[in-house]
Short mmCIF file of C-alpha atoms in Angstrom, two decimals:
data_model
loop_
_atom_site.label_atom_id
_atom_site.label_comp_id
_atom_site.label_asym_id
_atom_site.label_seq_id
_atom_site.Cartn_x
_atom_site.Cartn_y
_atom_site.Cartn_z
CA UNK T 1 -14.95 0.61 2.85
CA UNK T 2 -11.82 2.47 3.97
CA UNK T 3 -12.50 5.21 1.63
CA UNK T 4 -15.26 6.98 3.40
CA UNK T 5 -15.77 10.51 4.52
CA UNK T 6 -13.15 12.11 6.33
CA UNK T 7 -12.03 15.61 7.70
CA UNK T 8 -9.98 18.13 5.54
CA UNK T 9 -6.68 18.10 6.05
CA UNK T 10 -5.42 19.41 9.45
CA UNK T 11 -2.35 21.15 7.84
CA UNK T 12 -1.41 22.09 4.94
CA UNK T 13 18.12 -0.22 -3.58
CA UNK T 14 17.76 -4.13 -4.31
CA UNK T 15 17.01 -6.81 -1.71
CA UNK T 16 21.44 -7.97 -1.25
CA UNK T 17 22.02 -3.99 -0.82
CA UNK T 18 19.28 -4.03 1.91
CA UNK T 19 20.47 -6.81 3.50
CA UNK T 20 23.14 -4.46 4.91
CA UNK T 21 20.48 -1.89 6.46
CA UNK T 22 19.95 -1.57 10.59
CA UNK T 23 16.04 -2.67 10.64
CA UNK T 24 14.71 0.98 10.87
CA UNK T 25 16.20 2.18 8.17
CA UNK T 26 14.47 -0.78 5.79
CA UNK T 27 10.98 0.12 7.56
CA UNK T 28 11.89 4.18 6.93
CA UNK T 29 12.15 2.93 3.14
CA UNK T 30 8.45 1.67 2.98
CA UNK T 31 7.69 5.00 4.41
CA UNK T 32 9.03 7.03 2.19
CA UNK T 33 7.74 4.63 -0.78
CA UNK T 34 3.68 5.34 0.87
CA UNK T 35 1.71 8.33 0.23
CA UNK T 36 -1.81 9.55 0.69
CA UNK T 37 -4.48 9.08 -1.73
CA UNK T 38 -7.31 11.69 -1.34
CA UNK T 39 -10.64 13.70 -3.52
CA UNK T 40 -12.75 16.11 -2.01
CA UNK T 41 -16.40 15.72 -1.86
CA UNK T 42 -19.53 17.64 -3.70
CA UNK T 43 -19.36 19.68 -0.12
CA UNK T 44 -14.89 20.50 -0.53
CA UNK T 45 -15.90 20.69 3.58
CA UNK T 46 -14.43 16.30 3.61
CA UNK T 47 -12.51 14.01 1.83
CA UNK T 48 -12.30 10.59 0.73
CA UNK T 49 -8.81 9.26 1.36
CA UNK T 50 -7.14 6.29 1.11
CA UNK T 51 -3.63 4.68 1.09
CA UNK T 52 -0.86 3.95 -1.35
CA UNK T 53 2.81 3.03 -2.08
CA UNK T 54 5.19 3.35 -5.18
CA UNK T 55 6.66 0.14 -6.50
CA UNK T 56 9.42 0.00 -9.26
CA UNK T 57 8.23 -2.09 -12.04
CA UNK T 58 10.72 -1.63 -15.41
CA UNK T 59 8.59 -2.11 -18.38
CA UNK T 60 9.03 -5.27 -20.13
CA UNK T 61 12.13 -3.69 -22.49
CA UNK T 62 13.68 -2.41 -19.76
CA UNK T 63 12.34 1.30 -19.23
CA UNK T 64 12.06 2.60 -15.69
CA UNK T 65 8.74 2.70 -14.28
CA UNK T 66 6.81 3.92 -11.55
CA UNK T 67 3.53 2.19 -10.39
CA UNK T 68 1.15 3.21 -7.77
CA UNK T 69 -0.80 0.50 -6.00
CA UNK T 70 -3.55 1.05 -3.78
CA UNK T 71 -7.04 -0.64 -3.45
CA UNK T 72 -9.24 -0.99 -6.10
CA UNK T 73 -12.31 0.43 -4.37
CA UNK T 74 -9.94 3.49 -2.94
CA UNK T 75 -9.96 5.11 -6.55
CA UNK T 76 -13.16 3.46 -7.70
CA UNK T 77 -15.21 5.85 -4.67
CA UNK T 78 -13.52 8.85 -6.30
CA UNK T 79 -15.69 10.12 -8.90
CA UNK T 80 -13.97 13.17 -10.41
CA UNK T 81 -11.45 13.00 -12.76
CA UNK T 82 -8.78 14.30 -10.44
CA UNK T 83 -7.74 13.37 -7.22
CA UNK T 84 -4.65 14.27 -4.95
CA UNK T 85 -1.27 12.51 -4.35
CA UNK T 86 0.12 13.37 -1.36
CA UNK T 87 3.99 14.34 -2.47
CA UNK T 88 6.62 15.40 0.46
CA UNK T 89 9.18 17.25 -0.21
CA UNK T 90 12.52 17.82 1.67
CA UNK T 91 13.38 21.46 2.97
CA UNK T 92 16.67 23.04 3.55
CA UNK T 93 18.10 22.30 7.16
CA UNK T 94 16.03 18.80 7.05
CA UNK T 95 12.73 20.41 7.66
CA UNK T 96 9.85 18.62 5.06
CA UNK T 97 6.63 19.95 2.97
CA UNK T 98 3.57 18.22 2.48
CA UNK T 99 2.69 19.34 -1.19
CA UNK T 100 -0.08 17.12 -2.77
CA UNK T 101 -0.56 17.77 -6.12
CA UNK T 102 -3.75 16.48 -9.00
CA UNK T 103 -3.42 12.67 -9.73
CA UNK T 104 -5.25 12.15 -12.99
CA UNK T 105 -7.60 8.81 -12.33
CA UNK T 106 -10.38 8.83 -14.60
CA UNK T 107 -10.28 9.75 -18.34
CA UNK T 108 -12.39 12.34 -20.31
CA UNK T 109 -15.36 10.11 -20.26
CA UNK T 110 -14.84 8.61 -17.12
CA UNK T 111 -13.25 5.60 -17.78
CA UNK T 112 -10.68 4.67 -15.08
CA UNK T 113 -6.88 5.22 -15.77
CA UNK T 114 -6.04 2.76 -13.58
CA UNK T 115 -5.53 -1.19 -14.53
CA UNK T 116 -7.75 -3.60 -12.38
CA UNK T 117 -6.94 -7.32 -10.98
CA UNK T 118 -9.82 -9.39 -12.50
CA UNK T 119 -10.32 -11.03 -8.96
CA UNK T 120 -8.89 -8.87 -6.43
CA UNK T 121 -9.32 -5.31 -4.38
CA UNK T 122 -6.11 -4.03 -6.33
CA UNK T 123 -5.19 -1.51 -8.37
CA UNK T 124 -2.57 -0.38 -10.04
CA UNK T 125 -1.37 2.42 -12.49
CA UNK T 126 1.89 4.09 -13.69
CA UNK T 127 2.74 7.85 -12.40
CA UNK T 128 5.29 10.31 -12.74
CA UNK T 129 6.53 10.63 -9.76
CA UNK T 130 9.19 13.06 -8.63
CA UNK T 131 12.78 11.86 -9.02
CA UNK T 132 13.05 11.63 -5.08
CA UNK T 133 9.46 9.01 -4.90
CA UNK T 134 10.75 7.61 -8.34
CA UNK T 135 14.24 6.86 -6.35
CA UNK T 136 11.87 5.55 -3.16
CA UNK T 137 9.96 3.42 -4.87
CA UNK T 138 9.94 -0.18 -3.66
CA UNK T 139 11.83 -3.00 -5.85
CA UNK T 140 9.72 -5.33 -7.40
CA UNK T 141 11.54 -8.03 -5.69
CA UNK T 142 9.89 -7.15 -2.68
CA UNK T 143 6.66 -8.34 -3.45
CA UNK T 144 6.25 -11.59 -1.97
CA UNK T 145 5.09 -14.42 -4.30
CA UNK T 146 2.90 -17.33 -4.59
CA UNK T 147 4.82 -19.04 -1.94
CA UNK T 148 7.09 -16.89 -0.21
CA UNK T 149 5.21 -17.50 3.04
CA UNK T 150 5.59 -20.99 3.16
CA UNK T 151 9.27 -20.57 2.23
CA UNK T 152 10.04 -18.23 4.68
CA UNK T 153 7.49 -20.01 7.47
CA UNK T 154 5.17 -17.24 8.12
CA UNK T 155 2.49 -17.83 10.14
CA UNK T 156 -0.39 -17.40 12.56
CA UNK T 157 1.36 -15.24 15.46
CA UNK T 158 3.86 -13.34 13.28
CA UNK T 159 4.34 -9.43 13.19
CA UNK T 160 3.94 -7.55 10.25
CA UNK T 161 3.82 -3.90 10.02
CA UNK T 162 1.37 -1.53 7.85
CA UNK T 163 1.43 1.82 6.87
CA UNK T 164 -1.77 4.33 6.39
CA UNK T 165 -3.75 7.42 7.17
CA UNK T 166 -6.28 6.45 9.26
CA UNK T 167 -9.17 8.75 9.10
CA UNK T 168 -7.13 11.04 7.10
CA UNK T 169 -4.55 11.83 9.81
CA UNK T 170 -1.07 11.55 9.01
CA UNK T 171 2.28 11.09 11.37
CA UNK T 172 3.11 15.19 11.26
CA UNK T 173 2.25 17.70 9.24
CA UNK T 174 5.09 16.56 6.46
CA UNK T 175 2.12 14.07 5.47
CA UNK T 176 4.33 10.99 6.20
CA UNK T 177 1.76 7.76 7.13
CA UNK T 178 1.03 6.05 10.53
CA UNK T 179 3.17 2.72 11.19
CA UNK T 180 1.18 0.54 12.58
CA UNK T 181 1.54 -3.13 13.90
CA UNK T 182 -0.36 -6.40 13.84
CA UNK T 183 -0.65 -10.17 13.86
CA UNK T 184 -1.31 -12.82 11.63
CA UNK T 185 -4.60 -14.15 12.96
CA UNK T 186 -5.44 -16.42 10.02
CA UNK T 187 -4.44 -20.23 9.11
CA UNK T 188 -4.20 -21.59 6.77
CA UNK T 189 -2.13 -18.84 4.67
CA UNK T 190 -1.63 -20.82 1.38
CA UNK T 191 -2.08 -21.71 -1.18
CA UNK T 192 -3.34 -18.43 -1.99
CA UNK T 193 -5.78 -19.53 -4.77
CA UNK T 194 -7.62 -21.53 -2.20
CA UNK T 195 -6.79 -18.31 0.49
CA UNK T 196 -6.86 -15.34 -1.55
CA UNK T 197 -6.87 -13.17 1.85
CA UNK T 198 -5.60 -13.43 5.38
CA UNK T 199 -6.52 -11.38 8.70
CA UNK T 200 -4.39 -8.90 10.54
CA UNK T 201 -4.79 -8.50 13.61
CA UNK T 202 -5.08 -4.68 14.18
CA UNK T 203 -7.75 -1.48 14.49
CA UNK T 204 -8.54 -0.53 10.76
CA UNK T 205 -10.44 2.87 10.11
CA UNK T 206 -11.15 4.67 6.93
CA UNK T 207 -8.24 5.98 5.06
CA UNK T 208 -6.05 2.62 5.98
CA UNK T 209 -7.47 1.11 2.70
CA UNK T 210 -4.30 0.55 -0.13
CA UNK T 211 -1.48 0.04 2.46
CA UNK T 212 1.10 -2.34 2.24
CA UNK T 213 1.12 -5.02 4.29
CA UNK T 214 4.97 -5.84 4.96
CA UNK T 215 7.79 -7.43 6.91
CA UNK T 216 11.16 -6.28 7.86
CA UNK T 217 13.58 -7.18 10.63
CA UNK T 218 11.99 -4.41 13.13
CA UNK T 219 8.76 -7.21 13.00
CA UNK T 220 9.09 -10.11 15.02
CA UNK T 221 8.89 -13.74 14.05
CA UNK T 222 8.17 -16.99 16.25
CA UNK T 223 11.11 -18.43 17.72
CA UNK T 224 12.90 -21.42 15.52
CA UNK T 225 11.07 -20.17 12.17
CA UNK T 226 13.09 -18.98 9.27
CA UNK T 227 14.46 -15.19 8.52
CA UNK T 228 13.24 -13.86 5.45
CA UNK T 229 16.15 -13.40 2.79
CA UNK T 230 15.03 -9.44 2.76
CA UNK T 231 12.21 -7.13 3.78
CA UNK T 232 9.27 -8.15 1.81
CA UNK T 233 5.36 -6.92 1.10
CA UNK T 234 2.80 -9.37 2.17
CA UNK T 235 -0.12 -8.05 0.74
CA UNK T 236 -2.33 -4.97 0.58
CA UNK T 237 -4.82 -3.73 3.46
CA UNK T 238 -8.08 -4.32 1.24
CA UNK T 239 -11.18 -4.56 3.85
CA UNK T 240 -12.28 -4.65 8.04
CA UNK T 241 -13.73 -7.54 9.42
CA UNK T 242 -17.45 -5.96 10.61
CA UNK T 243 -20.08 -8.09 11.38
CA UNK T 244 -22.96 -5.60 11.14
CA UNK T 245 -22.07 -2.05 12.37
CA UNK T 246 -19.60 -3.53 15.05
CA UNK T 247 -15.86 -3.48 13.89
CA UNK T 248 -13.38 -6.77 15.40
CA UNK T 249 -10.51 -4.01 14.65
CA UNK T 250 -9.45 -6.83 12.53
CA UNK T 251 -7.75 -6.32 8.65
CA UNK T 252 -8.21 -8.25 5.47
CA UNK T 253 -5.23 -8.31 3.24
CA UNK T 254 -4.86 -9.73 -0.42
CA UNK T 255 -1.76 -11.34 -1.23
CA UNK T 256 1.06 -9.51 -2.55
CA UNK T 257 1.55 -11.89 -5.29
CA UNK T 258 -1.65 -10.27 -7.00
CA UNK T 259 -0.32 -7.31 -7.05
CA UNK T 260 2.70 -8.72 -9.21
CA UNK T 261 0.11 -10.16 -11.36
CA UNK T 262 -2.26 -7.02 -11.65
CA UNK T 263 1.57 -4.92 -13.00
CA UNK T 264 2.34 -7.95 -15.27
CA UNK T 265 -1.79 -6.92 -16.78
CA UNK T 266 -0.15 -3.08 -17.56
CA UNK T 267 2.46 -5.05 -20.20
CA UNK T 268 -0.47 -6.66 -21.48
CA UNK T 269 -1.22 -6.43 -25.27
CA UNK T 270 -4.55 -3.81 -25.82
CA UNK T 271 -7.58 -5.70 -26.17
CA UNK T 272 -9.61 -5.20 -29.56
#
């Protein structure tokens, strides 16, 4: 669980358009699209905290939209009704604030807010976000699907980059995540219904749970394989491999294509 105890905190456009990006600036746009994800305990001394990132998902008639994903078990370990989002916001003179503010999770009678996939460690829910995160937030396109990998050859050996707050520590004091790097250490990748997950090759610690799991040109690929069209999310940063009490500093991520499917479940008609 990536949601565990932690300290307090230490201080207070589409895919063609992208195409035309220098590589850090399409890796600085899944930064500014991730946020922190956090609930004090019964003792306000720690925190839970976990990862997120802002995806924009139009309704189905068109209507802008704003979803949060994360993992499932992130907001599930957060028993109040409230938790924090972890907001940044840009000062005069290019200086930035880190100004979290309540994220409403659970309702009255503590029923979550958020919309669960049936199968996976994902969750999802609209916010308002603040015109600046609203204008961040990634494109929909940019979730890989079904099979994206195989189209685009990745596999065992490839870079991908994630983005989290391990342990609750941020980059700087502006709240922005860690960027982190690792390898694909799984095969085979696909189909995903038969491989639902794959391993990254990387440290995990609590507060890394929710990232996304993504590609962009600042990544490297094997030799002779296929460049993506544009920057794309592989999946989500859902678990550690730990055998026991002894971590392999290896990640488990779900597929990005059920997080398309668990935003297609908000459009879904109301049960009875």
């Amino acid at each position: 669980m990536f949601d565990l105890q932690t300290p307090p905190d230490p201080v207070q456009e589409p895919p063609v358009a992208a195409l035309q990006a220098p590589s850090w600036d399409l890796t600085v746009g899944l930064i500014a699209a991730t946020v922190q994800l956090d609930q004090r305990n019964g003792d306000q001394a720690t925190r839970r905290v976990g990862t997120g990132f802002l995806i924009d998902a139009p309704r189905s008639d068109g209507q802008p939209r704003t979803v949060l994903v994360t993992a499932h078990h992130v907001l599930d370990g957060m028993p109040a009704a409230d938790a924090r989002i972890g907001w940044r916001v840009e000062m005069p003179g290019g200086g930035w604030r880190y100004a979290p503010e309540p994220l409403r999770i659970r309702e009255e009678n503590g029923d979550p807010v958020w919309t669960r996939h049936p199968e996976r460690d994902i969750a999802v829910m609209e916010v308002s976000a603040p015109p600046a995160f609203a204008r961040a937030a990634i494109p929909l396109g940019w979730l890989a699907e079904a099979d994206a990998l195989d189209a685009w050859q990745v596999g065992p050996g490839d870079e991908l980059l994630t983005l989290g707050y391990p342990r609750g520590y941020s980059s700087n004091t502006a709240g922005f995540p860690i960027l982190r790097v690792g390898r694909i250490a799984s095969w085979p990748l696909t189909p995903i219904e038969t491989f639902p997950v794959f391993l990254l090759d990387f440290p995990v610690f609590p507060g890394n749970s929710g990232g996304p799991v993504f590609w962009t040109p600042s990544a490297r690929k094997l030799p002779g394989t296929v460049q993506p069209e544009h920057p794309f999310i592989a999946g989500v940063l859902v678990s550690e491999v730990r055998p026991g009490d002894e971590p392999l500093g290896i990640g488990i991520v779900a597929h990005a294509a059920y997080v398309r499917e668990a935003i297609a479940l908000l459009d879904a008609p109301a049960g009875p």
